[in-house]
């Protein structure tokens, strides 16, 4: 017997939720009775696709504070299409407030998403997120349970303003904070900047991690076309949310699961998109982890290979000039991807169209300064490079498009900091002898050492150098950095120092050579000396004796493999629960 009716809709008995609601046993009777308790009539839900609306809204997450309203628009769309929406609150990962870093909790939200979708009577899901770690977490969990799903990006906030300048959150925060440390502005200007940097709900309006990951989600094909750049407070964002609610019901009727969307071709296109956008280095870790949940092996070598095939075409801060609202009105991601059509897999499906080719048909660029043509790129190669060498045998990354060009090939003496707090306390100590040629090294800031791999990688430049006009130095760490940051920052050094990676063996005064063109990061110390130092090294004590932190420390993988939990990333089947 077919699972579909003559009108193309799913037979109600083939819906996953039918196990909870449609059988003749005591449990179904109980489930129906409890749904009456919620105030719903039988005709409102019986035989209809049940759609989970996963909402990361929170009072303390400014990126998502508007998602309470957007969830209502999603539910409106689900009702219009004949579905039955149920809203579920899930963990909010606020990049702004959560310490030591929301990266510590990305996998917790992924677990919550997976187990919630599996354990409740759900036929499909709409995922509301956008702040840096929420996008990969929601998609990792949804991919693991493999139901039809649509992602609704939170959207970028309004552009910032200060006096006669347009500000980009994050990027201009770092810039003006350094100006204050250099004595170029004072407390009065800083107080004005506080009021102008972030003017509305929404994610950072630069091409930071949030916009990079939501663009990647759109490139993967799990959002409505153009969704990733719709400003958070634009009425178009409400309409996009409602359209997503309508779309998910159709996806359930077609049984179009995420496994048919999130293919190797889709992940390669997402990598190409991130690199051509000059996007955040954080996307490297997240896309590798997301691909792993889709049983796709994505590696650092894939990023470096694809980087050599795509130019940077998005003139967006921090590597360029404009902001996300400019990008949206220049045509958004559909127009941007149309410029890359020769390197994309155009015949794969998306949640909105039978093929990416169909989704991009007719897309036009309306501002060639914001979205550059191939003949006038911002850079000839993708904005992230993968480095190898005796300091990072498993790889490291650098966003070279946001670095000072003269530092992309540099040899200098190291000044080593064993932890971030010590670095903060001593960075201005004259006895360290830090000059513009120094290579600043921070260790014990990786996945285990951080803990959680905080965004410490944009190490501060000492005050005396800022006052001399120095605005960039070579900085190396096993940490991450904000996608809104800039500078010659080598990140994600793997293996991390906390587990005995070569970064643990560096000593102040050692020469380090960075050569981005050669994709090389080399510690100028002999193998024999490194082996001698390794014999003297001992592992640090565990940071957590119990709780989630202990689970995290036991299970977290290294940056080059996505920082997922080992027990979540390994292959294997998980049965649906018995609902009878």
PDB file of C-alpha atoms in Angstrom, residues 86-340:
ATOM      1  CA  UNK A  86       4.147  22.585  18.572  1.00  0.00           C
ATOM      2  CA  UNK A  87       6.776  24.976  19.941  1.00  0.00           C
ATOM      3  CA  UNK A  88       9.639  23.555  22.007  1.00  0.00           C
ATOM      4  CA  UNK A  89      12.056  25.796  23.936  1.00  0.00           C
ATOM      5  CA  UNK A  90      15.655  24.608  23.622  1.00  0.00           C
ATOM      6  CA  UNK A  91      18.976  25.850  24.966  1.00  0.00           C
ATOM      7  CA  UNK A  92      19.988  29.339  23.957  1.00  0.00           C
ATOM      8  CA  UNK A  93      23.687  29.772  23.160  1.00  0.00           C
ATOM      9  CA  UNK A  94      24.428  33.466  23.561  1.00  0.00           C
ATOM     10  CA  UNK A  95      27.839  34.347  22.157  1.00  0.00           C
ATOM     11  CA  UNK A  96      27.594  37.616  24.051  1.00  0.00           C
ATOM     12  CA  UNK A  97      27.038  36.372  27.584  1.00  0.00           C
ATOM     13  CA  UNK A  98      27.683  32.630  27.969  1.00  0.00           C
ATOM     14  CA  UNK A  99      31.025  31.751  29.581  1.00  0.00           C
ATOM     15  CA  UNK A 100      33.595  30.371  29.249  1.00  0.00           C
ATOM     16  CA  UNK A 101      32.242  30.025  25.707  1.00  0.00           C
ATOM     17  CA  UNK A 102      29.044  28.723  24.090  1.00  0.00           C
ATOM     18  CA  UNK A 103      31.301  26.391  22.102  1.00  0.00           C
ATOM     19  CA  UNK A 104      31.446  24.340  25.301  1.00  0.00           C
ATOM     20  CA  UNK A 105      27.680  23.813  24.927  1.00  0.00           C
ATOM     21  CA  UNK A 106      27.249  23.421  21.151  1.00  0.00           C
ATOM     22  CA  UNK A 107      27.154  19.654  21.458  1.00  0.00           C
ATOM     23  CA  UNK A 108      24.704  19.855  24.362  1.00  0.00           C
ATOM     24  CA  UNK A 109      22.203  21.721  22.162  1.00  0.00           C
ATOM     25  CA  UNK A 110      22.869  19.212  19.376  1.00  0.00           C
ATOM     26  CA  UNK A 111      22.048  16.362  21.781  1.00  0.00           C
ATOM     27  CA  UNK A 112      18.958  18.163  23.038  1.00  0.00           C
ATOM     28  CA  UNK A 113      17.753  18.737  19.475  1.00  0.00           C
ATOM     29  CA  UNK A 114      18.310  15.137  18.445  1.00  0.00           C
ATOM     30  CA  UNK A 115      16.685  13.557  21.468  1.00  0.00           C
ATOM     31  CA  UNK A 116      13.744  15.958  21.558  1.00  0.00           C
ATOM     32  CA  UNK A 117      12.892  15.291  17.903  1.00  0.00           C
ATOM     33  CA  UNK A 118      13.284  11.549  18.392  1.00  0.00           C
ATOM     34  CA  UNK A 119      11.323  11.202  21.632  1.00  0.00           C
ATOM     35  CA  UNK A 120       8.219  13.258  20.798  1.00  0.00           C
ATOM     36  CA  UNK A 121       5.459  12.714  18.191  1.00  0.00           C
ATOM     37  CA  UNK A 122       7.189  14.808  15.535  1.00  0.00           C
ATOM     38  CA  UNK A 123       7.011  14.446  11.749  1.00  0.00           C
ATOM     39  CA  UNK A 124       9.163  17.439  10.812  1.00  0.00           C
ATOM     40  CA  UNK A 125      10.894  20.421  12.376  1.00  0.00           C
ATOM     41  CA  UNK A 126      11.512  24.121  11.929  1.00  0.00           C
ATOM     42  CA  UNK A 127      14.731  25.202  13.647  1.00  0.00           C
ATOM     43  CA  UNK A 128      15.040  28.815  14.835  1.00  0.00           C
ATOM     44  CA  UNK A 129      18.604  29.961  15.494  1.00  0.00           C
ATOM     45  CA  UNK A 130      21.447  32.048  14.193  1.00  0.00           C
ATOM     46  CA  UNK A 131      23.865  33.096  16.949  1.00  0.00           C
ATOM     47  CA  UNK A 132      27.195  31.448  16.202  1.00  0.00           C
ATOM     48  CA  UNK A 133      26.905  27.963  17.758  1.00  0.00           C
ATOM     49  CA  UNK A 134      23.133  27.577  17.496  1.00  0.00           C
ATOM     50  CA  UNK A 135      23.101  27.049  13.717  1.00  0.00           C
ATOM     51  CA  UNK A 136      25.494  24.082  13.667  1.00  0.00           C
ATOM     52  CA  UNK A 137      24.075  22.646  16.893  1.00  0.00           C
ATOM     53  CA  UNK A 138      20.491  22.579  15.610  1.00  0.00           C
ATOM     54  CA  UNK A 139      21.499  21.143  12.251  1.00  0.00           C
ATOM     55  CA  UNK A 140      23.814  18.538  13.802  1.00  0.00           C
ATOM     56  CA  UNK A 141      20.993  17.272  16.000  1.00  0.00           C
ATOM     57  CA  UNK A 142      18.400  17.358  13.247  1.00  0.00           C
ATOM     58  CA  UNK A 143      20.737  15.569  10.820  1.00  0.00           C
ATOM     59  CA  UNK A 144      21.311  12.814  13.368  1.00  0.00           C
ATOM     60  CA  UNK A 145      17.597  12.097  13.745  1.00  0.00           C
ATOM     61  CA  UNK A 146      16.989  12.628   9.987  1.00  0.00           C
ATOM     62  CA  UNK A 147      13.507  14.097   9.724  1.00  0.00           C
ATOM     63  CA  UNK A 148      12.358  16.760   7.241  1.00  0.00           C
ATOM     64  CA  UNK A 149      13.550  20.115   8.576  1.00  0.00           C
ATOM     65  CA  UNK A 150      13.802  23.796   7.624  1.00  0.00           C
ATOM     66  CA  UNK A 151      16.177  26.245   9.288  1.00  0.00           C
ATOM     67  CA  UNK A 152      15.044  29.823  10.036  1.00  0.00           C
ATOM     68  CA  UNK A 153      18.047  32.169  10.500  1.00  0.00           C
ATOM     69  CA  UNK A 154      17.690  34.857  13.165  1.00  0.00           C
ATOM     70  CA  UNK A 155      18.926  37.486  10.695  1.00  0.00           C
ATOM     71  CA  UNK A 156      21.479  40.289  11.091  1.00  0.00           C
ATOM     72  CA  UNK A 157      20.836  43.344  13.254  1.00  0.00           C
ATOM     73  CA  UNK A 158      20.635  46.878  11.885  1.00  0.00           C
ATOM     74  CA  UNK A 159      23.909  48.615  10.967  1.00  0.00           C
ATOM     75  CA  UNK A 160      25.577  50.404  13.839  1.00  0.00           C
ATOM     76  CA  UNK A 161      26.109  54.170  13.896  1.00  0.00           C
ATOM     77  CA  UNK A 162      28.432  56.540  15.720  1.00  0.00           C
ATOM     78  CA  UNK A 163      28.500  60.211  14.808  1.00  0.00           C
ATOM     79  CA  UNK A 164      28.952  60.068  11.023  1.00  0.00           C
ATOM     80  CA  UNK A 165      30.273  56.514  10.813  1.00  0.00           C
ATOM     81  CA  UNK A 166      28.535  53.253  10.005  1.00  0.00           C
ATOM     82  CA  UNK A 167      29.669  50.602  12.470  1.00  0.00           C
ATOM     83  CA  UNK A 168      29.981  46.848  12.236  1.00  0.00           C
ATOM     84  CA  UNK A 169      29.433  44.981  15.512  1.00  0.00           C
ATOM     85  CA  UNK A 170      32.512  43.178  16.702  1.00  0.00           C
ATOM     86  CA  UNK A 171      34.809  44.489  13.978  1.00  0.00           C
ATOM     87  CA  UNK A 172      34.504  48.137  15.004  1.00  0.00           C
ATOM     88  CA  UNK A 173      34.403  47.203  18.676  1.00  0.00           C
ATOM     89  CA  UNK A 174      37.922  45.773  18.387  1.00  0.00           C
ATOM     90  CA  UNK A 175      39.058  48.773  16.319  1.00  0.00           C
ATOM     91  CA  UNK A 176      37.842  51.453  18.687  1.00  0.00           C
ATOM     92  CA  UNK A 177      38.901  49.575  21.804  1.00  0.00           C
ATOM     93  CA  UNK A 178      42.445  49.587  20.412  1.00  0.00           C
ATOM     94  CA  UNK A 179      42.049  53.297  19.604  1.00  0.00           C
ATOM     95  CA  UNK A 180      41.169  53.934  23.239  1.00  0.00           C
ATOM     96  CA  UNK A 181      44.189  51.907  24.423  1.00  0.00           C
ATOM     97  CA  UNK A 182      46.334  53.947  22.034  1.00  0.00           C
ATOM     98  CA  UNK A 183      44.961  57.192  23.488  1.00  0.00           C
ATOM     99  CA  UNK A 184      43.171  58.257  20.292  1.00  0.00           C
ATOM    100  CA  UNK A 185      39.696  58.391  21.861  1.00  0.00           C
ATOM    101  CA  UNK A 186      38.483  58.714  25.458  1.00  0.00           C
ATOM    102  CA  UNK A 187      35.736  57.480  27.752  1.00  0.00           C
ATOM    103  CA  UNK A 188      33.140  59.895  26.369  1.00  0.00           C
ATOM    104  CA  UNK A 189      33.533  58.557  22.834  1.00  0.00           C
ATOM    105  CA  UNK A 190      33.494  55.003  24.159  1.00  0.00           C
ATOM    106  CA  UNK A 191      30.214  55.654  25.986  1.00  0.00           C
ATOM    107  CA  UNK A 192      28.677  56.888  22.719  1.00  0.00           C
ATOM    108  CA  UNK A 193      29.973  53.809  20.920  1.00  0.00           C
ATOM    109  CA  UNK A 194      28.248  51.573  23.490  1.00  0.00           C
ATOM    110  CA  UNK A 195      24.916  52.981  22.351  1.00  0.00           C
ATOM    111  CA  UNK A 196      25.642  52.729  18.637  1.00  0.00           C
ATOM    112  CA  UNK A 197      27.292  49.357  18.040  1.00  0.00           C
ATOM    113  CA  UNK A 198      24.223  47.134  18.385  1.00  0.00           C
ATOM    114  CA  UNK A 199      20.952  48.886  17.577  1.00  0.00           C
ATOM    115  CA  UNK A 200      18.405  46.086  17.229  1.00  0.00           C
ATOM    116  CA  UNK A 201      17.758  42.397  17.764  1.00  0.00           C
ATOM    117  CA  UNK A 202      19.685  40.091  15.464  1.00  0.00           C
ATOM    118  CA  UNK A 203      23.105  38.621  14.875  1.00  0.00           C
ATOM    119  CA  UNK A 204      26.274  40.534  14.024  1.00  0.00           C
ATOM    120  CA  UNK A 205      25.769  42.442  10.773  1.00  0.00           C
ATOM    121  CA  UNK A 206      29.309  41.793   9.577  1.00  0.00           C
ATOM    122  CA  UNK A 207      30.388  38.553   7.877  1.00  0.00           C
ATOM    123  CA  UNK A 208      31.131  37.144  11.307  1.00  0.00           C
ATOM    124  CA  UNK A 209      30.472  33.594  12.430  1.00  0.00           C
ATOM    125  CA  UNK A 210      26.696  34.009  12.636  1.00  0.00           C
ATOM    126  CA  UNK A 211      26.272  35.295   9.080  1.00  0.00           C
ATOM    127  CA  UNK A 212      28.874  32.820   7.811  1.00  0.00           C
ATOM    128  CA  UNK A 213      27.025  29.845   9.304  1.00  0.00           C
ATOM    129  CA  UNK A 214      23.557  30.966   8.247  1.00  0.00           C
ATOM    130  CA  UNK A 215      24.906  31.540   4.724  1.00  0.00           C
ATOM    131  CA  UNK A 216      26.365  28.031   4.871  1.00  0.00           C
ATOM    132  CA  UNK A 217      22.950  26.715   5.929  1.00  0.00           C
ATOM    133  CA  UNK A 218      21.346  28.418   2.937  1.00  0.00           C
ATOM    134  CA  UNK A 219      24.053  27.055   0.638  1.00  0.00           C
ATOM    135  CA  UNK A 220      23.417  23.583   2.062  1.00  0.00           C
ATOM    136  CA  UNK A 221      19.813  23.997   0.976  1.00  0.00           C
ATOM    137  CA  UNK A 222      18.042  23.912   4.353  1.00  0.00           C
ATOM    138  CA  UNK A 223      16.582  27.454   4.358  1.00  0.00           C
ATOM    139  CA  UNK A 224      14.183  29.344   2.154  1.00  0.00           C
ATOM    140  CA  UNK A 225      16.013  31.173  -0.682  1.00  0.00           C
ATOM    141  CA  UNK A 226      17.600  34.412   0.531  1.00  0.00           C
ATOM    142  CA  UNK A 227      16.735  33.694   4.157  1.00  0.00           C
ATOM    143  CA  UNK A 228      20.247  34.053   5.551  1.00  0.00           C
ATOM    144  CA  UNK A 229      20.571  37.805   4.999  1.00  0.00           C
ATOM    145  CA  UNK A 230      17.038  39.089   5.738  1.00  0.00           C
ATOM    146  CA  UNK A 231      17.510  41.731   8.491  1.00  0.00           C
ATOM    147  CA  UNK A 232      16.093  40.545  11.800  1.00  0.00           C
ATOM    148  CA  UNK A 233      13.688  43.454  12.207  1.00  0.00           C
ATOM    149  CA  UNK A 234      12.590  43.673   8.565  1.00  0.00           C
ATOM    150  CA  UNK A 235       8.977  42.644   7.889  1.00  0.00           C
ATOM    151  CA  UNK A 236      10.434  40.314   5.288  1.00  0.00           C
ATOM    152  CA  UNK A 237      11.859  38.265   8.142  1.00  0.00           C
ATOM    153  CA  UNK A 238       8.347  37.608   9.449  1.00  0.00           C
ATOM    154  CA  UNK A 239       7.235  36.598   5.960  1.00  0.00           C
ATOM    155  CA  UNK A 240      10.240  34.287   5.565  1.00  0.00           C
ATOM    156  CA  UNK A 241       9.402  32.599   8.876  1.00  0.00           C
ATOM    157  CA  UNK A 242       5.795  32.032   7.791  1.00  0.00           C
ATOM    158  CA  UNK A 243       6.944  30.675   4.423  1.00  0.00           C
ATOM    159  CA  UNK A 244       9.253  28.264   6.268  1.00  0.00           C
ATOM    160  CA  UNK A 245       6.278  27.018   8.275  1.00  0.00           C
ATOM    161  CA  UNK A 246       4.301  26.394   5.113  1.00  0.00           C
ATOM    162  CA  UNK A 247       7.247  24.694   3.429  1.00  0.00           C
ATOM    163  CA  UNK A 248       7.929  22.154   6.161  1.00  0.00           C
ATOM    164  CA  UNK A 249       4.456  20.667   5.849  1.00  0.00           C
ATOM    165  CA  UNK A 250       5.038  19.999   2.161  1.00  0.00           C
ATOM    166  CA  UNK A 251       8.429  18.445   2.947  1.00  0.00           C
ATOM    167  CA  UNK A 252       6.776  16.038   5.397  1.00  0.00           C
ATOM    168  CA  UNK A 253       4.197  15.063   2.789  1.00  0.00           C
ATOM    169  CA  UNK A 254       7.057  14.411   0.324  1.00  0.00           C
ATOM    170  CA  UNK A 255       9.102  12.659   3.046  1.00  0.00           C
ATOM    171  CA  UNK A 256      12.089  14.782   1.992  1.00  0.00           C
ATOM    172  CA  UNK A 257      14.455  14.093   4.862  1.00  0.00           C
ATOM    173  CA  UNK A 258      17.645  15.949   5.679  1.00  0.00           C
ATOM    174  CA  UNK A 259      19.757  13.019   4.498  1.00  0.00           C
ATOM    175  CA  UNK A 260      18.621  13.749   0.935  1.00  0.00           C
ATOM    176  CA  UNK A 261      19.590  17.429   1.303  1.00  0.00           C
ATOM    177  CA  UNK A 262      22.817  17.202   3.321  1.00  0.00           C
ATOM    178  CA  UNK A 263      24.960  15.282   0.845  1.00  0.00           C
ATOM    179  CA  UNK A 264      28.679  15.522   0.159  1.00  0.00           C
ATOM    180  CA  UNK A 265      27.904  17.810  -2.789  1.00  0.00           C
ATOM    181  CA  UNK A 266      25.954  20.135  -0.476  1.00  0.00           C
ATOM    182  CA  UNK A 267      28.787  20.323   2.040  1.00  0.00           C
ATOM    183  CA  UNK A 268      31.347  21.062  -0.671  1.00  0.00           C
ATOM    184  CA  UNK A 269      29.118  23.887  -1.897  1.00  0.00           C
ATOM    185  CA  UNK A 270      28.818  25.225   1.650  1.00  0.00           C
ATOM    186  CA  UNK A 271      32.626  25.222   1.945  1.00  0.00           C
ATOM    187  CA  UNK A 272      32.938  27.083  -1.364  1.00  0.00           C
ATOM    188  CA  UNK A 273      30.350  29.597  -0.161  1.00  0.00           C
ATOM    189  CA  UNK A 274      32.140  30.263   3.125  1.00  0.00           C
ATOM    190  CA  UNK A 275      35.483  30.729   1.387  1.00  0.00           C
ATOM    191  CA  UNK A 276      34.109  33.009  -1.326  1.00  0.00           C
ATOM    192  CA  UNK A 277      32.354  35.106   1.328  1.00  0.00           C
ATOM    193  CA  UNK A 278      35.622  35.598   3.223  1.00  0.00           C
ATOM    194  CA  UNK A 279      33.718  34.019   6.093  1.00  0.00           C
ATOM    195  CA  UNK A 280      34.624  33.068   9.627  1.00  0.00           C
ATOM    196  CA  UNK A 281      37.293  30.484  10.448  1.00  0.00           C
ATOM    197  CA  UNK A 282      34.795  29.000  12.901  1.00  0.00           C
ATOM    198  CA  UNK A 283      32.930  27.570   9.928  1.00  0.00           C
ATOM    199  CA  UNK A 284      35.778  25.122   9.377  1.00  0.00           C
ATOM    200  CA  UNK A 285      35.147  23.391  12.699  1.00  0.00           C
ATOM    201  CA  UNK A 286      31.363  23.521  12.444  1.00  0.00           C
ATOM    202  CA  UNK A 287      31.021  22.281   8.868  1.00  0.00           C
ATOM    203  CA  UNK A 288      33.349  19.365   9.587  1.00  0.00           C
ATOM    204  CA  UNK A 289      31.186  18.447  12.593  1.00  0.00           C
ATOM    205  CA  UNK A 290      27.925  18.902  10.683  1.00  0.00           C
ATOM    206  CA  UNK A 291      29.176  16.786   7.797  1.00  0.00           C
ATOM    207  CA  UNK A 292      30.178  14.052  10.227  1.00  0.00           C
ATOM    208  CA  UNK A 293      26.589  13.878  11.494  1.00  0.00           C
ATOM    209  CA  UNK A 294      25.518  13.398   7.861  1.00  0.00           C
ATOM    210  CA  UNK A 295      28.055  10.552   7.467  1.00  0.00           C
ATOM    211  CA  UNK A 296      30.128  12.740   5.136  1.00  0.00           C
ATOM    212  CA  UNK A 297      33.874  12.904   5.777  1.00  0.00           C
ATOM    213  CA  UNK A 298      34.925  16.531   5.365  1.00  0.00           C
ATOM    214  CA  UNK A 299      38.549  17.470   6.139  1.00  0.00           C
ATOM    215  CA  UNK A 300      40.860  20.448   6.349  1.00  0.00           C
ATOM    216  CA  UNK A 301      42.333  19.327   3.035  1.00  0.00           C
ATOM    217  CA  UNK A 302      38.899  19.778   1.422  1.00  0.00           C
ATOM    218  CA  UNK A 303      38.831  23.380   2.625  1.00  0.00           C
ATOM    219  CA  UNK A 304      42.304  24.098   1.280  1.00  0.00           C
ATOM    220  CA  UNK A 305      41.555  22.383  -2.048  1.00  0.00           C
ATOM    221  CA  UNK A 306      38.318  24.291  -2.565  1.00  0.00           C
ATOM    222  CA  UNK A 307      39.914  27.581  -1.428  1.00  0.00           C
ATOM    223  CA  UNK A 308      42.175  27.444  -4.460  1.00  0.00           C
ATOM    224  CA  UNK A 309      39.178  27.251  -6.828  1.00  0.00           C
ATOM    225  CA  UNK A 310      37.074  30.192  -5.612  1.00  0.00           C
ATOM    226  CA  UNK A 311      37.793  33.929  -5.316  1.00  0.00           C
ATOM    227  CA  UNK A 312      36.482  36.159  -2.533  1.00  0.00           C
ATOM    228  CA  UNK A 313      33.545  38.060  -4.028  1.00  0.00           C
ATOM    229  CA  UNK A 314      31.787  39.482  -0.934  1.00  0.00           C
ATOM    230  CA  UNK A 315      33.034  42.940  -0.012  1.00  0.00           C
ATOM    231  CA  UNK A 316      31.940  42.598   3.601  1.00  0.00           C
ATOM    232  CA  UNK A 317      33.579  43.443   6.908  1.00  0.00           C
ATOM    233  CA  UNK A 318      35.881  42.431   8.491  1.00  0.00           C
ATOM    234  CA  UNK A 319      37.763  41.646   5.263  1.00  0.00           C
ATOM    235  CA  UNK A 320      35.911  44.212   3.165  1.00  0.00           C
ATOM    236  CA  UNK A 321      33.807  47.351   3.421  1.00  0.00           C
ATOM    237  CA  UNK A 322      30.060  46.690   3.620  1.00  0.00           C
ATOM    238  CA  UNK A 323      27.537  45.107   6.006  1.00  0.00           C
ATOM    239  CA  UNK A 324      24.878  42.396   5.783  1.00  0.00           C
ATOM    240  CA  UNK A 325      21.990  44.733   4.997  1.00  0.00           C
ATOM    241  CA  UNK A 326      23.966  45.961   1.987  1.00  0.00           C
ATOM    242  CA  UNK A 327      24.545  42.332   0.993  1.00  0.00           C
ATOM    243  CA  UNK A 328      20.845  41.527   1.319  1.00  0.00           C
ATOM    244  CA  UNK A 329      19.724  44.373  -0.914  1.00  0.00           C
ATOM    245  CA  UNK A 330      22.518  43.611  -3.379  1.00  0.00           C
ATOM    246  CA  UNK A 331      20.753  40.305  -4.055  1.00  0.00           C
ATOM    247  CA  UNK A 332      21.631  38.175  -1.052  1.00  0.00           C
ATOM    248  CA  UNK A 333      22.990  34.682  -1.241  1.00  0.00           C
ATOM    249  CA  UNK A 334      21.030  33.620  -4.367  1.00  0.00           C
ATOM    250  CA  UNK A 335      22.742  36.391  -6.370  1.00  0.00           C
ATOM    251  CA  UNK A 336      26.065  35.605  -4.733  1.00  0.00           C
ATOM    252  CA  UNK A 337      25.868  31.873  -5.488  1.00  0.00           C
ATOM    253  CA  UNK A 338      24.923  32.621  -9.082  1.00  0.00           C
ATOM    254  CA  UNK A 339      28.417  34.125  -9.477  1.00  0.00           C
ATOM    255  CA  UNK A 340      29.886  30.769  -8.394  1.00  0.00           C
TER     256      UNK A 340
END
